[in-house]
Amino acid sequence: MIAPSRASTAFLCHLCVALTLLAGSAHALAHGLRVTAHAAGEDVVGQALYSDLTPAAGLFVDILDPTTATRLADGSSGDDGRFRIAVPSLPAYRVVVEGEEGHRAEAHAPRLTSGGAVDVDALRLLREDIARMEARIRLQDIVGGIGYIFGLAGLTAWFMARRRK
Amino acid sequence: MHLADGVLSAPVLLTSTALSVAGVAFGLRRLREEQLPLAALLGAAFFVASTIHVPVGVGSVHLILNGLAGLLLGWAVFPVLCVALALQAALFSFGGFAVLGANLLIMALPGVAAHHMLRGRLGPGVAHLQALISGAACGVIGIGGAALLAGALLALSGGRVFSELIVLFGLAHLPVLVVDAAIGAFTVATLVRMMPQALASVRS
């Protein structure tokens, strides 16, 4: 009884590793998509990341006018998830990033202006850092969600016990 | 596999939400008291599984486990996954609240299918190999069905070619399918051997 089960488990493990290595296209597996963008000169530049912080490559990027929602320009993200798209001059833009597997994210892209000691590049890095922290899944969120599930289960058990009486 | 807000057209969104509400209502009526701890456990497992990315090869892989949850819970998988998906949308921004119904349909319907297709194979004294195959089939039906449904909903609302979407989803989710099938096979085989009473509700 034990010998065939070990053999079949080992077989399944090998199959699993082999097929995973074969398939490779794993970026689409990440669930959330996040985008940061800002206007710099004649362009809108930004970066799209999945929730596991891998770059979102090859996605369609649309730049919209935030007031009228008309499309001003479009392009796609590069291998590192970054994009640079030339646009007509406006104070701010709306950026919509869309992938083929039903991923979609939006961002507000203001025009960054530097006054004094901080330059535009430092502001860009700061905005990207904040977006990365926002995209990361935190342990307290996971633990909190499990708490909700057990609380709801307790509530349901309570209602069921009352109904039984 | 979570579709984001704004990718589905309004009729598809409304129809899938209506079907999901019906599924949740029916599932709540079918949820029996002795199933409740297992339902909560599987809901928590589904909620957590998709947040844990295990790097394998060039990419990362995670579990979905909708087929296994469906096999063990039947129609009750609808309310269970509804709670888990709502929490994922609220806490991790996976998917969104407007598409919650569509995402629930994508995840839960293959689970119900796995339940009805496989429950006859898990009678008392089932052979070990049979249990392994049934468990692996959970992963295949769960993930394969979810990929089919997601592709169908996107094709219906976007007018894009269904066959292309299916190839895309199929390739992207092959690792998930394999890992889910392996975990499903292991779990069902272990349950059959160590806790056959846990599968009693599957047959009834």
mmCIF file of C-alpha atoms in Angstrom:
data_model
loop_
_atom_site.group_PDB
_atom_site.id
_atom_site.type_symbol
_atom_site.label_atom_id
_atom_site.label_comp_id
_atom_site.label_asym_id
_atom_site.label_seq_id
_atom_site.Cartn_x
_atom_site.Cartn_y
_atom_site.Cartn_z
ATOM 1 C CA MET A 1 0.000 0.000 0.000
ATOM 2 C CA ILE A 2 2.762 2.440 0.943
ATOM 3 C CA ALA A 3 5.182 1.669 -1.874
ATOM 4 C CA PRO A 4 2.866 2.581 -4.804
ATOM 5 C CA SER A 5 1.692 5.738 -3.029
ATOM 6 C CA ARG A 6 5.300 6.908 -2.572
ATOM 7 C CA ALA A 7 6.081 6.086 -6.167
ATOM 8 C CA SER A 8 3.017 7.943 -7.431
ATOM 9 C CA THR A 9 3.671 10.957 -5.179
ATOM 10 C CA ALA A 10 7.245 11.148 -6.425
ATOM 11 C CA PHE A 11 5.963 10.850 -9.992
ATOM 12 C CA LEU A 12 3.488 13.681 -9.419
ATOM 13 C CA CYS A 13 6.242 15.854 -7.951
ATOM 14 C CA HIS A 14 8.496 15.263 -10.947
ATOM 15 C CA LEU A 15 5.630 15.910 -13.358
ATOM 16 C CA CYS A 16 4.779 19.089 -11.515
ATOM 17 C CA VAL A 17 8.317 20.478 -11.649
ATOM 18 C CA ALA A 18 8.806 19.475 -15.287
ATOM 19 C CA LEU A 19 5.559 21.034 -16.502
ATOM 20 C CA THR A 20 6.132 24.193 -14.487
ATOM 21 C CA LEU A 21 9.554 24.663 -16.040
ATOM 22 C CA LEU A 22 8.028 24.053 -19.456
ATOM 23 C CA ALA A 23 5.177 26.502 -19.084
ATOM 24 C CA GLY A 24 7.240 29.460 -17.948
ATOM 25 C CA SER A 25 4.778 32.250 -18.718
ATOM 26 C CA ALA A 26 4.090 32.876 -15.082
ATOM 27 C CA HIS A 27 3.677 36.632 -14.870
ATOM 28 C CA ALA A 28 0.015 36.400 -15.721
ATOM 29 C CA LEU A 29 -0.527 34.414 -12.521
ATOM 30 C CA ALA A 30 -0.121 37.366 -10.222
ATOM 31 C CA HIS A 31 -3.507 38.797 -9.375
ATOM 32 C CA GLY A 32 -3.284 42.503 -8.738
ATOM 33 C CA LEU A 33 -1.923 45.042 -11.199
ATOM 34 C CA ARG A 34 -0.628 48.433 -10.011
ATOM 35 C CA VAL A 35 0.537 51.391 -12.033
ATOM 36 C CA THR A 36 2.367 54.616 -11.199
ATOM 37 C CA ALA A 37 2.779 57.435 -13.694
ATOM 38 C CA HIS A 38 3.582 61.114 -13.965
ATOM 39 C CA ALA A 39 4.017 63.671 -16.713
ATOM 40 C CA ALA A 40 7.575 64.741 -17.492
ATOM 41 C CA GLY A 41 8.045 67.309 -20.263
ATOM 42 C CA GLU A 42 6.322 66.099 -23.426
ATOM 43 C CA ASP A 43 5.822 62.540 -22.152
ATOM 44 C CA VAL A 44 3.907 60.526 -19.601
ATOM 45 C CA VAL A 45 6.282 58.068 -17.946
ATOM 46 C CA GLY A 46 5.422 55.328 -15.516
ATOM 47 C CA GLN A 47 5.707 51.728 -14.446
ATOM 48 C CA ALA A 48 3.263 48.823 -14.156
ATOM 49 C CA LEU A 49 3.858 46.086 -11.560
ATOM 50 C CA TYR A 50 1.962 42.957 -10.558
ATOM 51 C CA SER A 51 1.143 42.451 -6.895
ATOM 52 C CA ASP A 52 4.124 40.103 -6.443
ATOM 53 C CA LEU A 53 6.292 43.034 -7.637
ATOM 54 C CA THR A 54 7.238 41.464 -10.982
ATOM 55 C CA PRO A 55 7.191 44.001 -13.847
ATOM 56 C CA ALA A 56 4.106 43.903 -16.076
ATOM 57 C CA ALA A 57 5.594 43.669 -19.571
ATOM 58 C CA GLY A 58 3.775 44.136 -22.867
ATOM 59 C CA LEU A 59 0.530 45.621 -21.535
ATOM 60 C CA PHE A 60 -1.553 48.207 -23.408
ATOM 61 C CA VAL A 61 -1.279 51.698 -21.930
ATOM 62 C CA ASP A 62 -3.883 54.369 -22.711
ATOM 63 C CA ILE A 63 -3.443 58.010 -21.732
ATOM 64 C CA LEU A 64 -6.761 59.815 -21.185
ATOM 65 C CA ASP A 65 -7.767 63.387 -20.490
ATOM 66 C CA PRO A 66 -9.043 63.232 -16.865
ATOM 67 C CA THR A 67 -11.845 65.762 -17.466
ATOM 68 C CA THR A 68 -13.318 64.577 -20.780
ATOM 69 C CA ALA A 69 -12.079 60.938 -20.745
ATOM 70 C CA THR A 70 -11.002 61.191 -24.387
ATOM 71 C CA ARG A 71 -7.980 59.141 -25.401
ATOM 72 C CA LEU A 72 -4.905 61.289 -26.048
ATOM 73 C CA ALA A 73 -2.300 58.637 -26.799
ATOM 74 C CA ASP A 74 -1.530 54.955 -26.361
ATOM 75 C CA GLY A 75 1.446 52.651 -26.190
ATOM 76 C CA SER A 76 2.663 49.568 -24.378
ATOM 77 C CA SER A 77 4.912 48.731 -21.438
ATOM 78 C CA GLY A 78 8.433 47.419 -21.985
ATOM 79 C CA ASP A 79 10.120 44.347 -20.525
ATOM 80 C CA ASP A 80 10.731 46.122 -17.215
ATOM 81 C CA GLY A 81 7.100 47.262 -17.027
ATOM 82 C CA ARG A 82 8.049 50.872 -17.765
ATOM 83 C CA PHE A 83 6.484 53.049 -20.458
ATOM 84 C CA ARG A 84 7.130 56.481 -21.953
ATOM 85 C CA ILE A 85 4.419 57.901 -24.193
ATOM 86 C CA ALA A 86 4.397 61.313 -25.905
ATOM 87 C CA VAL A 87 1.265 63.362 -25.100
ATOM 88 C CA PRO A 88 -0.135 66.844 -25.733
ATOM 89 C CA SER A 89 0.470 69.207 -22.847
ATOM 90 C CA LEU A 90 -2.065 69.070 -19.986
ATOM 91 C CA PRO A 91 -1.732 69.667 -16.220
ATOM 92 C CA ALA A 92 -2.626 66.012 -15.418
ATOM 93 C CA TYR A 93 -3.549 62.747 -17.138
ATOM 94 C CA ARG A 94 -5.419 59.527 -16.429
ATOM 95 C CA VAL A 95 -3.445 56.373 -17.243
ATOM 96 C CA VAL A 96 -5.255 53.080 -17.906
ATOM 97 C CA VAL A 97 -3.188 49.902 -18.199
ATOM 98 C CA GLU A 98 -4.905 46.824 -19.563
ATOM 99 C CA GLY A 99 -3.639 43.266 -20.069
ATOM 100 C CA GLU A 100 -5.169 40.483 -22.101
ATOM 101 C CA GLU A 101 -6.056 38.246 -19.161
ATOM 102 C CA GLY A 102 -8.524 40.665 -17.619
ATOM 103 C CA HIS A 103 -5.947 42.716 -15.711
ATOM 104 C CA ARG A 104 -6.690 46.437 -15.547
ATOM 105 C CA ALA A 105 -5.354 49.287 -13.447
ATOM 106 C CA GLU A 106 -5.746 53.046 -13.443
ATOM 107 C CA ALA A 107 -3.576 55.842 -12.128
ATOM 108 C CA HIS A 108 -3.669 59.607 -11.906
ATOM 109 C CA ALA A 109 -0.564 61.102 -13.519
ATOM 110 C CA PRO A 110 0.143 64.661 -12.321
ATOM 111 C CA ARG A 111 2.850 66.881 -13.728
ATOM 112 C CA LEU A 112 5.772 66.776 -11.301
ATOM 113 C CA THR A 113 7.451 70.135 -10.787
ATOM 114 C CA SER A 114 10.454 70.543 -8.536
ATOM 115 C CA GLY A 115 10.763 73.560 -6.309
ATOM 116 C CA GLY A 116 13.994 73.939 -4.384
ATOM 117 C CA ALA A 117 16.100 71.053 -3.101
ATOM 118 C CA VAL A 118 14.140 68.050 -4.454
ATOM 119 C CA ASP A 119 14.496 67.270 -8.153
ATOM 120 C CA VAL A 120 11.965 65.481 -10.350
ATOM 121 C CA ASP A 121 13.944 62.244 -10.390
ATOM 122 C CA ALA A 122 13.923 61.987 -6.603
ATOM 123 C CA LEU A 123 10.167 62.626 -6.601
ATOM 124 C CA ARG A 124 9.701 59.870 -9.186
ATOM 125 C CA LEU A 125 11.661 57.368 -7.095
ATOM 126 C CA LEU A 126 9.660 58.353 -4.032
ATOM 127 C CA ARG A 127 6.346 57.851 -5.854
ATOM 128 C CA GLU A 128 7.494 54.452 -7.122
ATOM 129 C CA ASP A 129 8.551 53.401 -3.617
ATOM 130 C CA ILE A 130 5.169 54.377 -2.214
ATOM 131 C CA ALA A 131 3.399 52.440 -4.986
ATOM 132 C CA ARG A 132 5.537 49.365 -4.276
ATOM 133 C CA MET A 133 4.694 49.497 -0.576
ATOM 134 C CA GLU A 134 1.022 49.924 -1.440
ATOM 135 C CA ALA A 135 1.103 46.920 -3.787
ATOM 136 C CA ARG A 136 2.815 44.575 -1.361
ATOM 137 C CA ILE A 137 0.570 42.121 0.429
ATOM 138 C CA ARG A 138 1.097 42.598 4.120
ATOM 139 C CA LEU A 139 0.967 39.850 6.719
ATOM 140 C CA GLN A 140 -1.544 41.757 8.848
ATOM 141 C CA ASP A 141 -3.969 41.829 5.891
ATOM 142 C CA ILE A 142 -3.735 38.044 5.529
ATOM 143 C CA VAL A 143 -4.153 37.439 9.259
ATOM 144 C CA GLY A 144 -7.029 39.930 9.392
ATOM 145 C CA GLY A 145 -8.795 38.165 6.511
ATOM 146 C CA ILE A 146 -8.487 34.794 8.250
ATOM 147 C CA GLY A 147 -9.953 36.429 11.344
ATOM 148 C CA TYR A 148 -12.966 37.626 9.321
ATOM 149 C CA ILE A 149 -13.500 34.122 7.924
ATOM 150 C CA PHE A 150 -13.438 32.491 11.349
ATOM 151 C CA GLY A 151 -15.662 35.206 12.773
ATOM 152 C CA LEU A 152 -18.224 34.641 10.011
ATOM 153 C CA ALA A 153 -18.034 30.880 10.577
ATOM 154 C CA GLY A 154 -18.685 31.457 14.289
ATOM 155 C CA LEU A 155 -21.640 33.711 13.478
ATOM 156 C CA THR A 156 -23.105 31.105 11.126
ATOM 157 C CA ALA A 157 -22.598 28.355 13.724
ATOM 158 C CA TRP A 158 -24.402 30.501 16.282
ATOM 159 C CA PHE A 159 -27.373 31.077 13.974
ATOM 160 C CA MET A 160 -27.518 27.377 13.132
ATOM 161 C CA ALA A 161 -27.436 26.436 16.823
ATOM 162 C CA ARG A 162 -30.298 28.865 17.547
ATOM 163 C CA ARG A 163 -32.346 27.430 14.706
ATOM 164 C CA ARG A 164 -31.876 23.910 16.054
ATOM 165 C CA LYS A 165 -33.351 24.786 19.486
ATOM 166 C CA MET B 1 -7.614 34.585 -12.718
ATOM 167 C CA HIS B 2 -9.272 37.491 -10.912
ATOM 168 C CA LEU B 3 -10.801 39.723 -13.572
ATOM 169 C CA ALA B 4 -10.367 43.422 -12.779
ATOM 170 C CA ASP B 5 -13.045 46.101 -12.579
ATOM 171 C CA GLY B 6 -13.915 47.576 -15.942
ATOM 172 C CA VAL B 7 -12.947 44.732 -18.291
ATOM 173 C CA LEU B 8 -16.398 43.139 -18.608
ATOM 174 C CA SER B 9 -19.371 44.671 -20.416
ATOM 175 C CA ALA B 10 -22.514 45.568 -18.449
ATOM 176 C CA PRO B 11 -24.784 42.710 -19.669
ATOM 177 C CA VAL B 12 -22.129 40.082 -18.909
ATOM 178 C CA LEU B 13 -21.519 41.690 -15.510
ATOM 179 C CA LEU B 14 -25.225 41.753 -14.596
ATOM 180 C CA THR B 15 -25.909 38.210 -15.782
ATOM 181 C CA SER B 16 -22.950 36.716 -13.938
ATOM 182 C CA THR B 17 -23.826 38.658 -10.777
ATOM 183 C CA ALA B 18 -27.416 37.385 -10.906
ATOM 184 C CA LEU B 19 -26.219 33.789 -11.394
ATOM 185 C CA SER B 20 -23.744 34.166 -8.525
ATOM 186 C CA VAL B 21 -26.405 35.545 -6.166
ATOM 187 C CA ALA B 22 -28.593 32.558 -7.011
ATOM 188 C CA GLY B 23 -25.631 30.238 -6.403
ATOM 189 C CA VAL B 24 -24.873 31.815 -3.026
ATOM 190 C CA ALA B 25 -28.524 31.593 -1.938
ATOM 191 C CA PHE B 26 -28.781 27.954 -3.020
ATOM 192 C CA GLY B 27 -25.407 27.150 -1.407
ATOM 193 C CA LEU B 28 -26.435 28.700 1.912
ATOM 194 C CA ARG B 29 -29.545 26.510 1.969
ATOM 195 C CA ARG B 30 -27.423 23.441 1.246
ATOM 196 C CA LEU B 31 -24.771 24.232 3.893
ATOM 197 C CA ARG B 32 -25.276 21.792 6.749
ATOM 198 C CA GLU B 33 -24.187 22.420 10.307
ATOM 199 C CA GLU B 34 -21.590 19.638 10.383
ATOM 200 C CA GLN B 35 -19.997 21.018 7.187
ATOM 201 C CA LEU B 36 -19.422 24.456 8.690
ATOM 202 C CA PRO B 37 -15.913 23.969 10.187
ATOM 203 C CA LEU B 38 -14.691 22.395 6.935
ATOM 204 C CA ALA B 39 -16.300 25.228 4.944
ATOM 205 C CA ALA B 40 -14.502 27.848 7.051
ATOM 206 C CA LEU B 41 -11.211 25.957 6.757
ATOM 207 C CA LEU B 42 -11.448 25.688 2.962
ATOM 208 C CA GLY B 43 -12.514 29.337 2.705
ATOM 209 C CA ALA B 44 -9.456 30.393 4.693
ATOM 210 C CA ALA B 45 -7.230 28.107 2.590
ATOM 211 C CA PHE B 46 -8.562 29.636 -0.659
ATOM 212 C CA PHE B 47 -8.172 33.152 0.740
ATOM 213 C CA VAL B 48 -4.543 32.620 1.784
ATOM 214 C CA ALA B 49 -3.411 30.304 -1.030
ATOM 215 C CA SER B 50 -3.407 32.933 -3.769
ATOM 216 C CA THR B 51 -1.251 35.327 -1.692
ATOM 217 C CA ILE B 52 1.609 32.862 -1.300
ATOM 218 C CA HIS B 53 3.750 32.877 -4.425
ATOM 219 C CA VAL B 54 6.251 30.051 -4.536
ATOM 220 C CA PRO B 55 9.047 30.723 -7.016
ATOM 221 C CA VAL B 56 9.469 27.727 -9.326
ATOM 222 C CA GLY B 57 11.748 27.879 -12.337
ATOM 223 C CA VAL B 58 11.471 31.229 -14.080
ATOM 224 C CA GLY B 59 8.193 32.336 -12.539
ATOM 225 C CA SER B 60 6.105 31.863 -9.434
ATOM 226 C CA VAL B 61 3.282 29.468 -8.702
ATOM 227 C CA HIS B 62 0.472 29.553 -6.200
ATOM 228 C CA LEU B 63 -2.555 27.472 -5.326
ATOM 229 C CA ILE B 64 -6.207 28.201 -6.050
ATOM 230 C CA LEU B 65 -7.851 25.017 -4.704
ATOM 231 C CA ASN B 66 -11.350 25.818 -6.011
ATOM 232 C CA GLY B 67 -11.795 22.257 -7.325
ATOM 233 C CA LEU B 68 -10.896 20.647 -4.002
ATOM 234 C CA ALA B 69 -13.166 23.035 -2.083
ATOM 235 C CA GLY B 70 -15.970 22.275 -4.547
ATOM 236 C CA LEU B 71 -15.531 18.513 -4.247
ATOM 237 C CA LEU B 72 -15.738 18.630 -0.451
ATOM 238 C CA LEU B 73 -18.482 21.265 -0.137
ATOM 239 C CA GLY B 74 -20.745 20.911 -3.188
ATOM 240 C CA TRP B 75 -23.007 23.931 -3.727
ATOM 241 C CA ALA B 76 -21.879 25.387 -0.392
ATOM 242 C CA VAL B 77 -18.678 26.376 -2.212
ATOM 243 C CA PHE B 78 -20.551 29.446 -3.550
ATOM 244 C CA PRO B 79 -21.024 31.298 -0.217
ATOM 245 C CA VAL B 80 -17.587 30.147 0.999
ATOM 246 C CA LEU B 81 -15.706 31.492 -2.026
ATOM 247 C CA CYS B 82 -17.903 34.604 -2.043
ATOM 248 C CA VAL B 83 -16.579 35.525 1.409
ATOM 249 C CA ALA B 84 -12.983 34.700 0.449
ATOM 250 C CA LEU B 85 -13.144 36.673 -2.839
ATOM 251 C CA ALA B 86 -14.771 39.673 -1.141
ATOM 252 C CA LEU B 87 -11.955 39.715 1.423
ATOM 253 C CA GLN B 88 -9.323 39.406 -1.314
ATOM 254 C CA ALA B 89 -10.898 42.350 -3.136
ATOM 255 C CA ALA B 90 -11.099 44.434 0.041
ATOM 256 C CA LEU B 91 -7.658 43.676 1.477
ATOM 257 C CA PHE B 92 -5.427 42.943 -1.540
ATOM 258 C CA SER B 93 -7.276 44.708 -4.405
ATOM 259 C CA PHE B 94 -7.477 41.387 -6.283
ATOM 260 C CA GLY B 95 -10.343 41.773 -8.730
ATOM 261 C CA GLY B 96 -12.910 44.278 -7.485
ATOM 262 C CA PHE B 97 -16.374 44.543 -6.001
ATOM 263 C CA ALA B 98 -18.165 45.260 -9.278
ATOM 264 C CA VAL B 99 -16.802 42.041 -10.807
ATOM 265 C CA LEU B 100 -17.180 39.978 -7.617
ATOM 266 C CA GLY B 101 -20.121 38.081 -9.112
ATOM 267 C CA ALA B 102 -18.221 37.234 -12.283
ATOM 268 C CA ASN B 103 -15.119 36.149 -10.375
ATOM 269 C CA LEU B 104 -17.248 34.059 -8.013
ATOM 270 C CA LEU B 105 -18.918 32.346 -10.957
ATOM 271 C CA ILE B 106 -15.509 31.645 -12.537
ATOM 272 C CA MET B 107 -14.158 30.078 -9.344
ATOM 273 C CA ALA B 108 -17.188 28.342 -7.828
ATOM 274 C CA LEU B 109 -18.941 26.810 -10.845
ATOM 275 C CA PRO B 110 -16.016 24.473 -11.731
ATOM 276 C CA GLY B 111 -15.946 23.473 -8.051
ATOM 277 C CA VAL B 112 -19.606 22.431 -8.205
ATOM 278 C CA ALA B 113 -18.838 20.588 -11.453
ATOM 279 C CA ALA B 114 -15.972 18.720 -9.753
ATOM 280 C CA HIS B 115 -18.341 17.747 -6.946
ATOM 281 C CA HIS B 116 -20.931 16.260 -9.280
ATOM 282 C CA MET B 117 -18.431 14.572 -11.588
ATOM 283 C CA LEU B 118 -16.271 12.984 -8.897
ATOM 284 C CA ARG B 119 -18.470 12.184 -5.919
ATOM 285 C CA GLY B 120 -19.551 8.835 -7.346
ATOM 286 C CA ARG B 121 -15.922 7.727 -7.490
ATOM 287 C CA LEU B 122 -15.266 8.202 -3.782
ATOM 288 C CA GLY B 123 -17.328 5.417 -2.247
ATOM 289 C CA PRO B 124 -16.291 3.545 0.903
ATOM 290 C CA GLY B 125 -13.150 1.436 0.500
ATOM 291 C CA VAL B 126 -12.018 3.278 -2.619
ATOM 292 C CA ALA B 127 -8.614 2.192 -3.957
ATOM 293 C CA HIS B 128 -5.627 4.407 -3.304
ATOM 294 C CA LEU B 129 -4.899 5.024 -6.969
ATOM 295 C CA GLN B 130 -8.554 5.890 -7.579
ATOM 296 C CA ALA B 131 -8.402 8.484 -4.765
ATOM 297 C CA LEU B 132 -5.229 9.997 -6.222
ATOM 298 C CA ILE B 133 -6.812 10.261 -9.668
ATOM 299 C CA SER B 134 -9.999 11.827 -8.290
ATOM 300 C CA GLY B 135 -7.979 14.369 -6.314
ATOM 301 C CA ALA B 136 -5.892 15.279 -9.355
ATOM 302 C CA ALA B 137 -9.080 15.579 -11.411
ATOM 303 C CA CYS B 138 -10.270 18.211 -8.886
ATOM 304 C CA GLY B 139 -7.354 20.436 -9.848
ATOM 305 C CA VAL B 140 -7.834 19.854 -13.567
ATOM 306 C CA ILE B 141 -11.596 20.523 -13.482
ATOM 307 C CA GLY B 142 -11.246 23.448 -11.071
ATOM 308 C CA ILE B 143 -8.497 25.366 -12.885
ATOM 309 C CA GLY B 144 -9.393 24.234 -16.397
ATOM 310 C CA GLY B 145 -13.046 25.152 -15.874
ATOM 311 C CA ALA B 146 -12.089 28.512 -14.367
ATOM 312 C CA ALA B 147 -9.843 29.292 -17.356
ATOM 313 C CA LEU B 148 -12.644 28.325 -19.766
ATOM 314 C CA LEU B 149 -15.203 30.489 -17.946
ATOM 315 C CA ALA B 150 -12.856 33.479 -17.645
ATOM 316 C CA GLY B 151 -12.049 33.230 -21.348
ATOM 317 C CA ALA B 152 -15.740 32.921 -22.211
ATOM 318 C CA LEU B 153 -16.735 35.981 -20.147
ATOM 319 C CA LEU B 154 -13.922 38.067 -21.667
ATOM 320 C CA ALA B 155 -14.801 36.918 -25.182
ATOM 321 C CA LEU B 156 -18.501 37.681 -24.625
ATOM 322 C CA SER B 157 -17.875 41.199 -23.377
ATOM 323 C CA GLY B 158 -14.910 42.196 -25.506
ATOM 324 C CA GLY B 159 -15.705 40.497 -28.782
ATOM 325 C CA ARG B 160 -12.198 39.065 -28.840
ATOM 326 C CA VAL B 161 -11.555 35.597 -30.197
ATOM 327 C CA PHE B 162 -12.372 32.945 -27.618
ATOM 328 C CA SER B 163 -9.806 30.440 -28.919
ATOM 329 C CA GLU B 164 -6.937 32.927 -28.514
ATOM 330 C CA LEU B 165 -7.997 33.820 -24.977
ATOM 331 C CA ILE B 166 -8.238 30.159 -24.060
ATOM 332 C CA VAL B 167 -4.724 29.409 -25.306
ATOM 333 C CA LEU B 168 -3.483 32.428 -23.337
ATOM 334 C CA PHE B 169 -5.265 31.390 -20.128
ATOM 335 C CA GLY B 170 -4.332 27.755 -20.622
ATOM 336 C CA LEU B 171 -0.616 28.483 -20.964
ATOM 337 C CA ALA B 172 -0.586 30.932 -18.076
ATOM 338 C CA HIS B 173 -2.421 28.615 -15.711
ATOM 339 C CA LEU B 174 -0.745 25.336 -16.600
ATOM 340 C CA PRO B 175 1.619 25.550 -13.589
ATOM 341 C CA VAL B 176 -1.289 26.378 -11.255
ATOM 342 C CA LEU B 177 -3.269 23.488 -12.699
ATOM 343 C CA VAL B 178 -0.402 21.067 -12.118
ATOM 344 C CA VAL B 179 0.236 22.220 -8.549
ATOM 345 C CA ASP B 180 -3.489 22.196 -7.721
ATOM 346 C CA ALA B 181 -3.837 18.695 -9.161
ATOM 347 C CA ALA B 182 -0.852 17.459 -7.125
ATOM 348 C CA ILE B 183 -2.153 18.980 -3.880
ATOM 349 C CA GLY B 184 -5.677 17.705 -4.631
ATOM 350 C CA ALA B 185 -4.430 14.163 -5.254
ATOM 351 C CA PHE B 186 -2.389 14.201 -2.049
ATOM 352 C CA THR B 187 -5.251 15.659 0.026
ATOM 353 C CA VAL B 188 -7.977 13.315 -1.230
ATOM 354 C CA ALA B 189 -5.725 10.243 -0.906
ATOM 355 C CA THR B 190 -4.786 11.228 2.649
ATOM 356 C CA LEU B 191 -8.425 11.883 3.587
ATOM 357 C CA VAL B 192 -9.499 8.506 2.194
ATOM 358 C CA ARG B 193 -6.842 6.715 4.211
ATOM 359 C CA MET B 194 -6.816 8.678 7.480
ATOM 360 C CA MET B 195 -10.269 10.303 7.782
ATOM 361 C CA PRO B 196 -12.779 8.541 5.526
ATOM 362 C CA GLN B 197 -15.626 10.139 7.507
ATOM 363 C CA ALA B 198 -14.558 13.539 6.119
ATOM 364 C CA LEU B 199 -15.686 12.373 2.695
ATOM 365 C CA ALA B 200 -19.069 11.139 3.929
ATOM 366 C CA SER B 201 -20.691 14.465 3.084
ATOM 367 C CA VAL B 202 -19.343 14.287 -0.473
ATOM 368 C CA ARG B 203 -21.367 11.182 -1.221
ATOM 369 C CA SER B 204 -24.635 12.322 0.336
#
